[in-house]
Amino acid sequence: MDQTADFEDADGAAAASMTAATDGIAAFRFPLAQRAKVVTRGGRWHHRARPATDPPSTTRPPRRCSSSFVVGVGGVGHTTRRRAPAPPAPPEGSMAGGGPTEGNQLFAAAAAAGEAGFRRRRRRRRLRVLPFSRRNETSPRLLAKMGIIGKDNDTVKVAAGSDSASATNDTEVGRLEIARENKRQIGIPSAALLILNRIIGTGIFATPGTILALCGSVGLSLFMWVAGICIAAAGTAVYMELGTGLPRNGGEKNYLEYVYRSPKFLTTSLYTGYVLLLGWAAGNSVMFGEYILHAARVEVTDWNKRGIALGCLTAAFLIHGTALKWGIRLQNVLGVLKILVIVVIIIAPLVNLPKVREVNNFHDAFEGTTGSGYGVVMALYNVIWSFVGYSNANYALSETKNPTRTLKFAAPLALGGISVLYMLANISYFAGVSKEEILEAKRLVAASLFRNMFGESAERAMSVFVALSAFGNVLSVIFSQGRLVQELGREGILPFSRFWASNRPFNAPLAGLTEHYIVTVITIVAPPAGDAYNFVLNLISYPLAIINVFVAGALIHLYRHRAAWNWNPPLKASFPVAVFFLLSNIYLVVAPFIPPEEGQSVYDSLPYYIHCVVGFGIIFAGGVYWVIWAKLLPWIGRYELVRETVVDDIDGWERTQFYTRPLGKRVQDDAPPVDYGTANDGGDRRD
């Protein structure tokens, strides 16, 4: 469909100038002396001059607008339109009068260059006329071809007669935008594998035995997996909408800050405790050690398992801290390997049907069902643990090419494929391993399946593949959590924000990775013997349910006050889906306090509610930090916290730093927080 950009200049002047848009992109304005059209057909630009004698439309009067067409490194679109009176007749020398002006020449040259470039490169990404809400889609090479920036990507071309200071500023803005664009390395395949790697860890291989023990029957166990898939699908839809509305690194932090703004800085401080004090990579690191020892036929003890877990964690930390591109490539390879392993598990019973006939788990599928409240919710926690990571791509949207399109395809593709594989893998377990063997094997169900089907050698090989799957998950967790810590540093909530926000020297958030590494080491070593894996699993899942309650509530609030917040992102989850996600997570928060029946607790020596208490304590620790940092210390020191935004002069990232100002002293203009873009051209809503 043709897309048309109309240009008018009310005073008849024909000039072209480079300006910096308010959101920090380099923008090129083309005010012309008469209406013209730039039409895209099949990805090509056409320039048409409309004669001054064109008759008005017979269907409706021509729309008179005061608008500017903006072309910049950040995107292509229209500024906000306002009604304006019809322009006067074009002066002599304008395009309508026959004589080309400098502005018309520049415009015609840009249009001609764009058309020629697209004719030569038909398969390259098409240039589209887009609203500001979908910026960051213009290639720097295309802009160089159109003459907007230099071919070396560091010079912004301006028309003769422009103010030199303004030109210098525009050059700097353009250079920083190009630096940001060069950081975008994640496409649809990498984003899908990023989600897949985060979800598929050891959950599908280790939790079926625990879920069966808590549910008591095969039928209820499978129903728990279906319920978990529905919750994960609703969560994916919610995070897709919020991610396309606020497309930047940080994930939940952005969405909570955007809606819950009062008291000032409290939301970010609470979320800080959640991010900094949880060792997300601990569970799969422990399972890596257990499966490696099982494959090596070495007796598994608490400390040799934890020692190998620390080695796995250290390797993942060094890879992502010093070689980002190779880390992403390794994640992608292991992501493909995980899929192959699950496919092999699915087809294993089909290869050895005589063995399958000896197992009779589906004859009376609901025999032995317990149905206790504690058992159901803890089983659901194990399923949710197996799906943790459906929002993983949201943590790296600043490094994602075309975030809206990437999320639209990558997230549903990854979650849909994983859901099908998970259900088929569970059916395969129950078809090839008896109920008693599954309960006895506990976390080694996949290895037991291959022993029954193909013998002990196959069991050892499967243990190695499951260990590699766990390592891929650890890589993915380290990748995302390091960027979350970096976002907290950029916000200025953590001391020494420049240290946390930096990507030097390896173009990776080394400081954030180091913090998560230290916390995960403590999480691996601290729990008592026998309870380490289950405690880590529940400790991660429970605070996540608390956060998701507020995330779903934020989206529901935006739905109910859509006009006031000007909320209109490209992708939408729908109100019923958001409500379902909210109610599901409220249940996951409340139900674990129900006492278990005798012998049903998942812990050997810890209280059944320990993960709930620790989870709330971690989040509230952020609240204590907020009271001390934002309230108590300013009151004692008689100062107030002021936030300013600075831009790094090398890699173009923004960070927010705080400084103190004595009470009673005022400055005319304190720098406001950076608005990193919302779903609308209207920017951040301020009450």
XYZ file of C-alpha atoms in Angstrom:
687
model
C 0.000 0.000 0.000
C 1.336 3.452 -0.907
C 2.486 5.619 1.958
C 2.589 9.341 1.331
C 4.382 12.172 3.121
C 3.130 15.686 2.346
C 5.280 18.733 2.767
C 4.269 22.379 3.049
C 5.986 25.563 4.057
C 3.628 28.379 5.027
C 5.992 31.263 4.372
C 7.231 29.980 1.024
C 10.905 29.719 2.040
C 12.803 26.840 0.482
C 15.631 25.637 2.723
C 16.903 22.419 4.250
C 18.371 22.193 7.748
C 19.550 19.523 10.146
C 18.054 19.574 13.661
C 18.237 17.328 16.700
C 14.860 15.893 17.692
C 13.789 16.157 21.318
C 14.095 12.421 21.895
C 17.784 12.479 20.977
C 17.756 11.361 17.339
C 19.389 13.225 14.491
C 16.540 14.499 12.330
C 16.525 15.921 8.845
C 13.706 18.299 7.948
C 12.636 19.105 4.413
C 10.418 22.214 4.379
C 9.482 22.878 0.761
C 7.758 25.753 -1.017
C 4.961 23.607 -2.330
C 3.324 20.263 -1.807
C 5.255 17.249 -2.994
C 4.969 13.540 -2.446
C 7.358 10.785 -1.537
C 5.680 7.474 -2.245
C 6.973 4.014 -1.377
C 6.039 1.235 -3.754
C 7.608 -2.156 -3.300
C 10.361 -0.671 -1.136
C 11.342 2.082 -3.637
C 11.137 5.819 -3.201
C 9.470 7.996 -5.870
C 9.488 11.765 -5.938
C 6.513 13.485 -7.553
C 6.112 17.231 -7.849
C 2.494 18.291 -7.703
C 1.776 21.184 -10.106
C 0.431 24.328 -8.492
C -2.601 24.088 -10.773
C -3.704 20.675 -9.475
C -7.460 20.799 -8.888
C -8.642 19.999 -5.371
C -10.072 16.578 -4.643
C -13.736 16.128 -5.484
C -14.284 13.766 -2.561
C -12.868 15.852 0.273
C -10.938 19.098 0.625
C -7.165 18.840 0.728
C -5.783 18.581 4.244
C -3.580 21.512 5.169
C -0.998 20.541 7.722
C 2.125 22.057 9.147
C 4.342 19.008 9.119
C 7.928 17.986 8.632
C 9.235 14.748 7.266
C 11.926 13.442 9.583
C 14.692 11.117 8.498
C 17.200 10.105 11.140
C 19.332 7.348 12.495
C 16.575 6.641 14.978
C 13.820 6.179 12.410
C 11.506 7.770 9.859
C 8.180 9.402 10.604
C 6.020 12.488 10.910
C 6.107 15.083 13.623
C 2.870 15.928 15.374
C 0.510 17.556 12.881
C -1.377 20.767 13.538
C -4.023 22.446 11.433
C -2.697 25.482 9.583
C -4.094 27.919 7.030
C -3.495 27.290 3.363
C -0.027 28.453 2.277
C 0.382 31.456 -0.029
C 1.310 31.077 -3.663
C 4.873 29.823 -4.135
C 7.436 32.528 -4.829
C 9.554 32.787 -7.901
C 12.322 30.268 -7.977
C 10.352 27.567 -6.207
C 9.761 24.180 -7.750
C 6.226 25.170 -8.736
C 7.522 28.332 -10.376
C 10.056 26.469 -12.462
C 13.384 27.406 -10.821
C 14.934 24.846 -8.432
C 16.055 26.074 -5.033
C 18.752 24.678 -2.786
C 16.177 22.918 -0.592
C 14.437 21.389 -3.592
C 17.731 20.226 -5.044
C 18.700 18.575 -1.781
C 15.320 16.905 -1.478
C 15.355 15.673 -5.064
C 18.901 14.357 -4.658
C 17.964 12.496 -1.487
C 14.892 10.957 -3.109
C 16.805 9.975 -6.236
C 19.623 8.432 -4.213
C 17.146 6.459 -2.126
C 15.357 5.159 -5.232
C 18.588 4.126 -6.913
C 19.827 2.406 -3.769
C 16.707 0.348 -3.431
C 16.726 -0.629 -7.097
C 20.216 -2.047 -6.645
C 19.419 -3.760 -3.371
C 15.883 -5.078 -3.666
C 16.410 -7.684 -0.995
C 17.700 -5.282 1.614
C 15.473 -4.015 4.387
C 12.846 -1.640 3.072
C 12.602 1.932 4.230
C 9.154 2.708 5.553
C 7.312 5.777 6.715
C 6.750 4.997 10.372
C 5.460 6.776 13.466
C 7.951 7.723 16.126
C 6.761 4.826 18.269
C 8.501 2.444 15.844
C 11.821 4.123 15.357
C 15.319 2.577 15.309
C 14.662 0.927 11.945
C 16.738 3.049 9.561
C 20.048 1.656 8.360
C 23.052 4.001 8.737
C 24.264 2.835 5.321
C 20.960 3.877 3.779
C 21.236 7.309 5.378
C 24.751 7.623 4.011
C 23.422 6.734 0.565
C 20.753 9.415 0.850
C 23.347 11.981 1.829
C 22.039 12.475 5.356
C 25.235 11.196 6.994
C 28.706 10.612 5.676
C 29.818 7.248 4.350
C 32.154 6.920 7.304
C 29.060 7.016 9.558
C 30.447 9.810 11.700
C 29.632 12.985 9.756
C 26.195 14.526 9.547
C 25.743 16.564 6.387
C 24.054 19.926 6.795
C 22.917 22.519 4.319
C 24.992 25.614 3.742
C 24.317 28.441 6.130
C 23.467 26.287 9.173
C 24.683 27.356 12.544
C 28.054 25.723 13.235
C 27.308 24.978 16.885
C 24.046 23.286 15.944
C 25.811 21.292 13.235
C 28.456 20.125 15.702
C 25.794 19.048 18.167
C 23.885 17.211 15.441
C 27.077 15.464 14.367
C 27.649 14.256 17.909
C 24.056 13.080 18.299
C 24.272 11.210 15.012
C 27.544 9.564 16.007
C 26.119 8.397 19.321
C 22.996 7.049 17.612
C 25.171 5.053 15.233
C 27.140 3.721 18.213
C 23.880 2.553 19.771
C 22.697 0.978 16.532
C 25.990 -0.887 16.174
C 25.261 -2.571 19.513
C 22.108 -4.187 18.098
C 23.230 -7.743 17.355
C 20.197 -9.856 18.312
C 17.816 -10.861 15.527
C 14.802 -13.179 15.479
C 16.779 -16.471 15.574
C 19.043 -15.272 18.395
C 16.090 -13.877 20.386
C 14.126 -17.124 20.007
C 17.152 -19.153 21.058
C 17.765 -16.725 23.926
C 14.274 -17.527 25.226
C 14.628 -21.216 24.449
C 17.999 -21.450 26.199
C 16.605 -19.732 29.277
C 13.525 -21.951 29.485
C 15.041 -25.325 28.659
C 17.475 -26.052 31.438
C 17.084 -29.078 33.658
C 13.414 -28.561 34.510
C 11.988 -30.925 31.910
C 14.632 -33.529 32.794
C 14.615 -33.210 36.605
C 11.171 -32.083 37.816
C 8.739 -34.768 36.471
C 9.585 -37.059 39.396
C 8.956 -34.339 41.991
C 5.709 -33.299 40.284
C 4.473 -36.906 40.263
C 5.299 -37.297 43.958
C 3.361 -34.125 44.831
C 0.323 -34.925 42.637
C 0.165 -38.664 43.305
C -1.039 -39.629 39.815
C 0.044 -39.485 36.189
C -3.169 -37.753 35.083
C -2.899 -34.869 37.550
C 0.805 -34.489 36.724
C 0.016 -33.987 33.039
C -2.781 -31.558 33.947
C -0.260 -29.498 35.958
C 1.896 -29.191 32.840
C -1.092 -27.958 30.815
C -1.881 -25.371 33.510
C 1.740 -24.233 33.521
C 1.692 -23.811 29.737
C -1.426 -21.615 29.973
C 0.172 -19.389 32.631
C 3.398 -19.120 30.637
C 1.472 -18.232 27.458
C -0.435 -15.478 29.277
C 2.817 -14.177 30.730
C 4.441 -14.161 27.305
C 1.586 -12.087 25.867
C 1.776 -9.606 28.764
C 5.530 -9.174 28.430
C 5.316 -8.843 24.650
C 2.913 -5.914 24.976
C 4.968 -4.198 27.662
C 8.208 -4.895 25.810
C 7.012 -3.332 22.562
C 5.600 -0.390 24.496
C 8.854 0.240 26.394
C 11.576 -1.224 24.139
C 14.785 -1.078 26.174
C 16.967 -3.270 28.365
C 15.699 -4.021 31.839
C 12.553 -6.139 31.563
C 10.150 -5.856 34.496
C 11.993 -2.892 35.987
C 10.884 -0.630 33.148
C 7.248 -1.666 33.380
C 7.010 -1.307 37.157
C 8.734 2.094 37.121
C 6.507 3.339 34.334
C 3.278 2.734 36.256
C 4.191 2.729 39.965
C 5.797 6.170 40.302
C 4.996 7.160 43.864
C 6.744 7.223 46.310
C 9.663 8.320 44.216
C 12.329 5.651 43.621
C 10.537 3.069 45.836
C 9.585 0.734 42.993
C 13.114 0.637 41.652
C 14.561 0.036 45.127
C 12.210 -2.907 45.795
C 13.055 -4.412 42.440
C 16.744 -3.897 43.207
C 16.553 -6.342 46.103
C 14.842 -8.885 43.848
C 17.540 -8.638 41.175
C 20.664 -8.328 43.295
C 19.989 -10.930 45.990
C 18.742 -13.921 43.965
C 21.191 -16.441 42.496
C 19.188 -17.341 39.417
C 21.843 -19.580 37.866
C 22.353 -21.714 40.985
C 19.749 -24.430 40.325
C 20.944 -25.431 36.876
C 24.585 -25.188 37.950
C 23.865 -27.760 40.677
C 22.082 -30.027 38.197
C 25.036 -29.742 35.813
C 27.274 -31.138 38.547
C 24.862 -33.946 39.433
C 24.426 -35.165 35.847
C 28.155 -34.944 35.058
C 28.971 -37.085 38.101
C 26.226 -39.538 37.160
C 27.666 -39.843 33.643
C 31.166 -40.419 35.066
C 29.842 -43.111 37.436
C 31.172 -41.174 40.426
C 29.261 -41.208 43.679
C 27.309 -37.972 43.990
C 27.879 -36.095 47.229
C 26.787 -32.614 48.205
C 30.231 -31.096 47.945
C 31.593 -32.707 44.772
C 28.303 -31.761 43.085
C 28.625 -28.181 44.284
C 32.282 -28.002 43.263
C 31.450 -28.896 39.656
C 28.530 -26.451 39.798
C 30.967 -23.655 40.691
C 33.158 -24.619 37.720
C 30.146 -24.479 35.382
C 29.148 -21.066 36.726
C 32.686 -19.685 36.420
C 32.999 -20.810 32.802
C 29.706 -19.141 31.862
C 30.754 -15.932 33.642
C 34.102 -15.727 31.823
C 32.580 -16.454 28.406
C 29.903 -13.753 28.640
C 32.193 -11.315 30.423
C 35.032 -11.376 27.914
C 33.671 -12.739 24.609
C 30.079 -11.596 24.095
C 29.705 -12.696 20.464
C 31.134 -16.140 21.151
C 28.886 -16.468 24.177
C 25.801 -15.773 22.073
C 26.980 -18.247 19.427
C 27.562 -20.927 22.048
C 24.099 -20.272 23.478
C 22.603 -20.754 20.029
C 24.454 -24.036 19.484
C 23.406 -25.395 22.872
C 19.853 -24.231 22.210
C 19.711 -26.404 19.096
C 21.267 -29.279 21.052
C 18.556 -29.024 23.714
C 15.846 -29.389 21.103
C 17.560 -32.448 19.652
C 17.874 -34.040 23.104
C 14.157 -33.586 23.824
C 13.263 -34.930 20.374
C 15.370 -38.037 21.077
C 13.569 -38.472 24.418
C 10.211 -38.225 22.623
C 11.012 -40.869 20.011
C 12.882 -43.245 22.372
C 9.773 -45.260 23.412
C 8.738 -45.599 19.760
C 12.036 -47.301 18.962
C 11.588 -49.963 21.642
C 7.850 -50.688 21.775
C 8.179 -54.067 23.579
C 9.614 -52.241 26.598
C 6.758 -49.736 26.479
C 4.154 -52.515 26.706
C 5.614 -53.552 30.052
C 4.780 -50.109 31.519
C 1.126 -49.480 32.337
C 1.011 -45.908 33.636
C -1.943 -44.787 31.493
C -4.384 -47.564 32.416
C -5.832 -45.679 35.401
C -4.154 -42.309 35.014
C -5.697 -40.623 38.087
C -5.117 -43.477 40.525
C -3.427 -42.224 43.706
C -4.282 -38.543 43.233
C -3.684 -36.600 46.451
C -5.223 -33.257 45.509
C -3.906 -31.405 48.568
C -3.563 -27.637 48.241
C 0.124 -27.697 49.147
C 0.884 -30.533 46.739
C -0.883 -28.861 43.819
C 0.756 -25.467 44.275
C 4.245 -26.920 44.805
C 3.794 -29.092 41.715
C 2.744 -25.987 39.808
C 5.871 -24.221 41.080
C 7.992 -26.998 39.596
C 6.202 -26.591 36.270
C 6.601 -22.792 36.360
C 10.291 -23.299 37.107
C 10.521 -25.298 33.891
C 9.028 -22.321 31.978
C 10.959 -19.502 33.651
C 12.515 -17.418 30.896
C 9.654 -16.640 28.523
C 10.433 -12.948 29.092
C 14.178 -13.364 28.601
C 14.355 -11.382 25.350
C 12.839 -8.348 27.136
C 16.046 -7.908 29.103
C 18.084 -7.169 25.978
C 15.746 -5.103 23.778
C 18.305 -2.289 23.501
C 20.572 -4.806 21.779
C 17.816 -6.221 19.557
C 17.304 -5.362 15.911
C 13.779 -4.022 15.309
C 12.455 -5.007 18.777
C 8.759 -5.049 17.819
C 9.135 -7.413 14.896
C 11.661 -9.571 16.729
C 9.437 -10.076 19.788
C 6.360 -10.655 17.645
C 7.920 -13.721 16.031
C 10.578 -14.931 18.476
C 8.556 -15.177 21.715
C 5.511 -17.151 20.408
C 7.755 -19.360 18.278
C 9.975 -20.279 21.221
C 7.197 -20.819 23.779
C 4.893 -22.691 21.390
C 7.623 -25.075 20.317
C 8.758 -25.674 23.889
C 5.201 -26.362 25.088
C 4.671 -29.078 22.488
C 8.050 -30.646 23.242
C 7.412 -30.605 27.005
C 4.069 -32.381 26.767
C 5.421 -35.047 24.414
C 8.490 -35.561 26.632
C 6.291 -36.137 29.705
C 4.185 -38.650 27.810
C 7.401 -40.370 26.778
C 8.600 -40.571 30.402
C 5.356 -42.152 31.572
C 5.370 -44.534 28.587
C 8.918 -45.794 29.153
C 9.454 -45.654 32.932
C 7.169 -47.113 35.567
C 5.626 -44.890 38.214
C 7.713 -46.497 40.960
C 10.964 -45.972 39.024
C 10.158 -42.303 38.403
C 9.575 -41.723 42.121
C 12.834 -43.491 42.964
C 14.908 -41.740 40.276
C 13.832 -38.276 41.510
C 15.855 -35.845 39.351
C 17.341 -38.447 36.976
C 14.175 -39.418 35.080
C 15.663 -38.804 31.613
C 18.634 -41.041 32.388
C 16.298 -43.767 33.682
C 14.285 -43.656 30.450
C 17.359 -44.279 28.311
C 18.576 -47.054 30.597
C 15.255 -48.855 30.182
C 15.167 -48.339 26.413
C 18.807 -48.767 25.325
C 20.989 -49.837 28.271
C 23.553 -48.254 30.590
C 25.756 -46.718 27.885
C 22.806 -44.735 26.551
C 22.004 -43.659 30.115
C 25.483 -42.169 30.523
C 25.310 -40.423 27.139
C 21.945 -38.890 28.005
C 23.380 -37.619 31.294
C 26.076 -35.740 29.354
C 23.503 -34.153 27.038
C 21.322 -33.080 29.970
C 24.395 -31.535 31.607
C 25.099 -29.551 28.421
C 21.484 -28.390 28.442
C 21.973 -27.140 31.993
C 25.141 -25.303 30.948
C 23.258 -23.582 28.124
C 20.668 -22.418 30.627
C 23.367 -21.050 32.940
C 24.816 -19.093 29.999
C 21.419 -17.607 29.227
C 20.728 -16.658 32.862
C 24.136 -15.010 33.276
C 23.533 -13.059 30.052
C 20.173 -11.615 31.131
C 20.867 -11.029 34.832
C 24.066 -9.130 34.116
C 22.080 -6.697 31.989
C 19.456 -6.267 34.684
C 22.124 -5.239 37.179
C 23.559 -2.887 34.555
C 20.183 -1.174 34.145
C 20.026 -0.579 37.892
C 23.447 1.031 37.655
C 22.306 3.265 34.807
C 19.308 4.333 36.836
C 21.663 5.520 39.573
C 20.008 3.519 42.354
C 23.299 1.713 42.959
C 26.333 3.715 44.082
C 29.027 4.386 41.467
C 26.590 4.306 38.553
C 29.335 4.798 35.956
C 31.047 1.624 37.149
C 27.871 -0.481 36.883
C 26.716 0.999 33.576
C 29.968 0.595 31.682
C 30.446 -1.994 28.919
C 34.214 -1.671 28.982
C 36.596 -3.232 28.216
C 34.917 -6.185 26.430
C 31.633 -4.529 25.328
C 29.825 -6.550 28.022
C 28.306 -5.624 31.425
C 31.210 -7.125 33.352
C 30.319 -5.420 36.649
C 26.742 -6.734 36.564
C 27.929 -10.215 35.651
C 30.384 -10.174 38.555
C 27.690 -9.228 41.069
C 25.391 -12.023 39.928
C 28.291 -14.483 39.944
C 29.098 -13.720 43.598
C 25.469 -14.031 44.754
C 25.035 -17.304 42.848
C 28.168 -18.757 44.435
C 26.716 -17.991 47.876
C 23.367 -19.528 46.879
C 25.079 -22.741 45.758
C 27.204 -23.129 48.878
C 24.830 -21.925 51.634
C 21.770 -24.321 51.692
C 21.954 -27.452 53.875
C 22.655 -30.860 52.377
C 19.767 -32.460 50.493
C 17.637 -29.334 50.129
C 19.824 -27.234 47.836
C 18.052 -27.842 44.508
C 14.464 -27.638 45.778
C 15.212 -24.566 47.888
C 16.820 -22.729 44.961
C 13.966 -23.723 42.633
C 11.260 -22.423 44.972
C 13.263 -19.369 46.026
C 13.480 -18.263 42.387
C 9.855 -19.058 41.518
C 8.209 -17.407 44.526
C 9.588 -13.833 44.196
C 8.965 -14.081 40.451
C 5.277 -14.710 41.187
C 5.216 -11.608 43.427
C 6.777 -9.481 40.690
C 4.357 -10.866 38.096
C 1.390 -9.855 40.264
C 2.490 -6.232 40.035
C 3.442 -6.500 36.351
C -0.007 -7.850 35.457
C -1.612 -5.206 37.671
C 0.356 -2.503 35.861
C -0.919 -3.643 32.468
C -4.505 -3.826 33.740
C -4.143 -0.267 35.049
C -2.903 0.869 31.636
C -5.899 -0.807 29.993
C -8.362 0.895 32.327
C -6.755 4.323 31.818
C -5.545 3.936 28.245
C -6.403 7.493 27.171
C -4.762 9.150 30.178
C -1.539 7.187 29.698
C -1.703 7.357 25.896
C -0.946 3.637 25.865
C -1.062 2.110 22.391
C 1.823 -0.332 21.779
C 2.183 -2.295 18.523
C 1.376 -5.658 20.181
C -1.475 -6.219 22.646
C -2.161 -9.046 25.104
C -5.883 -8.239 25.756
C -7.596 -7.485 29.067
C -8.815 -11.082 29.820
C -5.306 -12.473 29.364
C -3.858 -9.879 31.744
C -6.542 -10.688 34.359
C -5.858 -14.440 34.054
C -2.131 -13.847 34.509
C -2.821 -11.686 37.582
C -5.114 -14.235 39.268
C -2.742 -17.125 38.528
C 0.167 -15.375 40.209
C -1.934 -14.303 43.200
C -2.701 -17.999 43.733
C 0.999 -18.856 43.464
C 1.806 -16.231 46.110
C -0.883 -17.212 48.650
C -1.174 -21.013 48.347
C 2.355 -21.995 49.553
C 1.415 -20.910 53.092
C -1.048 -23.839 53.277
C 0.570 -26.513 55.511
C 1.460 -29.758 53.694
C 0.150 -33.178 54.616
C 2.404 -35.629 56.395
C 5.416 -36.545 54.259
C 4.531 -34.133 51.444
C 7.008 -31.345 52.178
C 9.603 -30.875 49.452
C 12.302 -30.202 52.063
C 14.129 -32.708 54.225
C 15.218 -30.363 57.015
C 13.859 -26.881 56.166
C 10.398 -25.485 57.091
C 7.866 -25.783 54.263
C 7.379 -22.002 54.135
C 11.055 -21.017 54.152
C 11.164 -19.936 50.500
C 8.154 -17.642 51.032
C 9.768 -15.885 53.990
C 13.122 -15.503 52.249
C 11.436 -14.318 49.036
C 9.533 -11.529 50.791
C 12.649 -10.670 52.777
C 14.706 -10.213 49.611
C 12.188 -7.808 48.086
C 11.714 -5.879 51.331
C 15.474 -5.515 51.652
C 15.171 -3.147 48.705
C 12.594 -1.185 50.695
C 15.016 -0.852 53.615
C 17.656 0.436 51.224
C 15.154 3.003 49.895
C 14.355 4.262 53.414
C 18.033 4.731 54.236
C 19.234 6.106 50.907
C 16.284 8.228 49.752
C 14.735 9.305 53.076
C 16.879 8.949 56.191
C 20.265 10.131 54.912
C 18.821 13.180 53.067
C 16.891 14.125 56.230
C 19.994 13.868 58.408
C 22.230 15.662 55.928
C 19.640 18.325 55.050
C 19.893 17.705 51.325
C 17.769 16.342 48.538
C 18.589 13.857 45.817
C 18.683 15.280 42.300
C 18.926 13.088 39.256
C 20.684 14.059 36.034
C 21.253 12.198 32.793
C 24.621 11.907 31.089
C 25.623 10.215 27.835
C 28.857 8.291 27.457
C 31.024 9.862 24.774
C 32.315 6.527 23.446
C 29.556 3.934 23.199
C 26.531 6.250 23.411
C 24.778 4.710 26.410
C 22.829 6.903 28.783
C 23.050 6.684 32.534
C 21.287 8.491 35.331
C 23.396 9.698 38.217
C 22.312 11.259 41.481
C 23.908 14.168 43.253
C 23.013 15.952 46.457
C 21.763 19.524 46.672
C 21.331 21.464 49.932
C 17.731 22.138 50.851
C 16.526 25.590 49.884
C 18.848 25.863 46.900
C 17.116 25.741 43.539
C 18.373 25.671 40.009
C 16.365 26.650 36.982
C 16.637 23.400 35.130
C 17.432 20.058 36.729
C 17.912 17.323 34.185
C 14.849 15.062 34.103
C 15.105 11.296 33.895
C 15.753 9.912 30.437
C 12.617 8.888 28.567
C 13.797 5.867 26.607
C 10.656 5.803 24.492
C 7.184 4.485 25.037
C 4.564 3.035 22.796
C 3.556 6.506 21.704
C 5.039 9.674 20.314
C 3.734 11.383 23.432
C 6.609 10.078 25.534
C 6.507 9.592 29.282
C 3.333 10.581 31.103
C 4.050 12.918 33.990
C 1.436 13.725 36.583
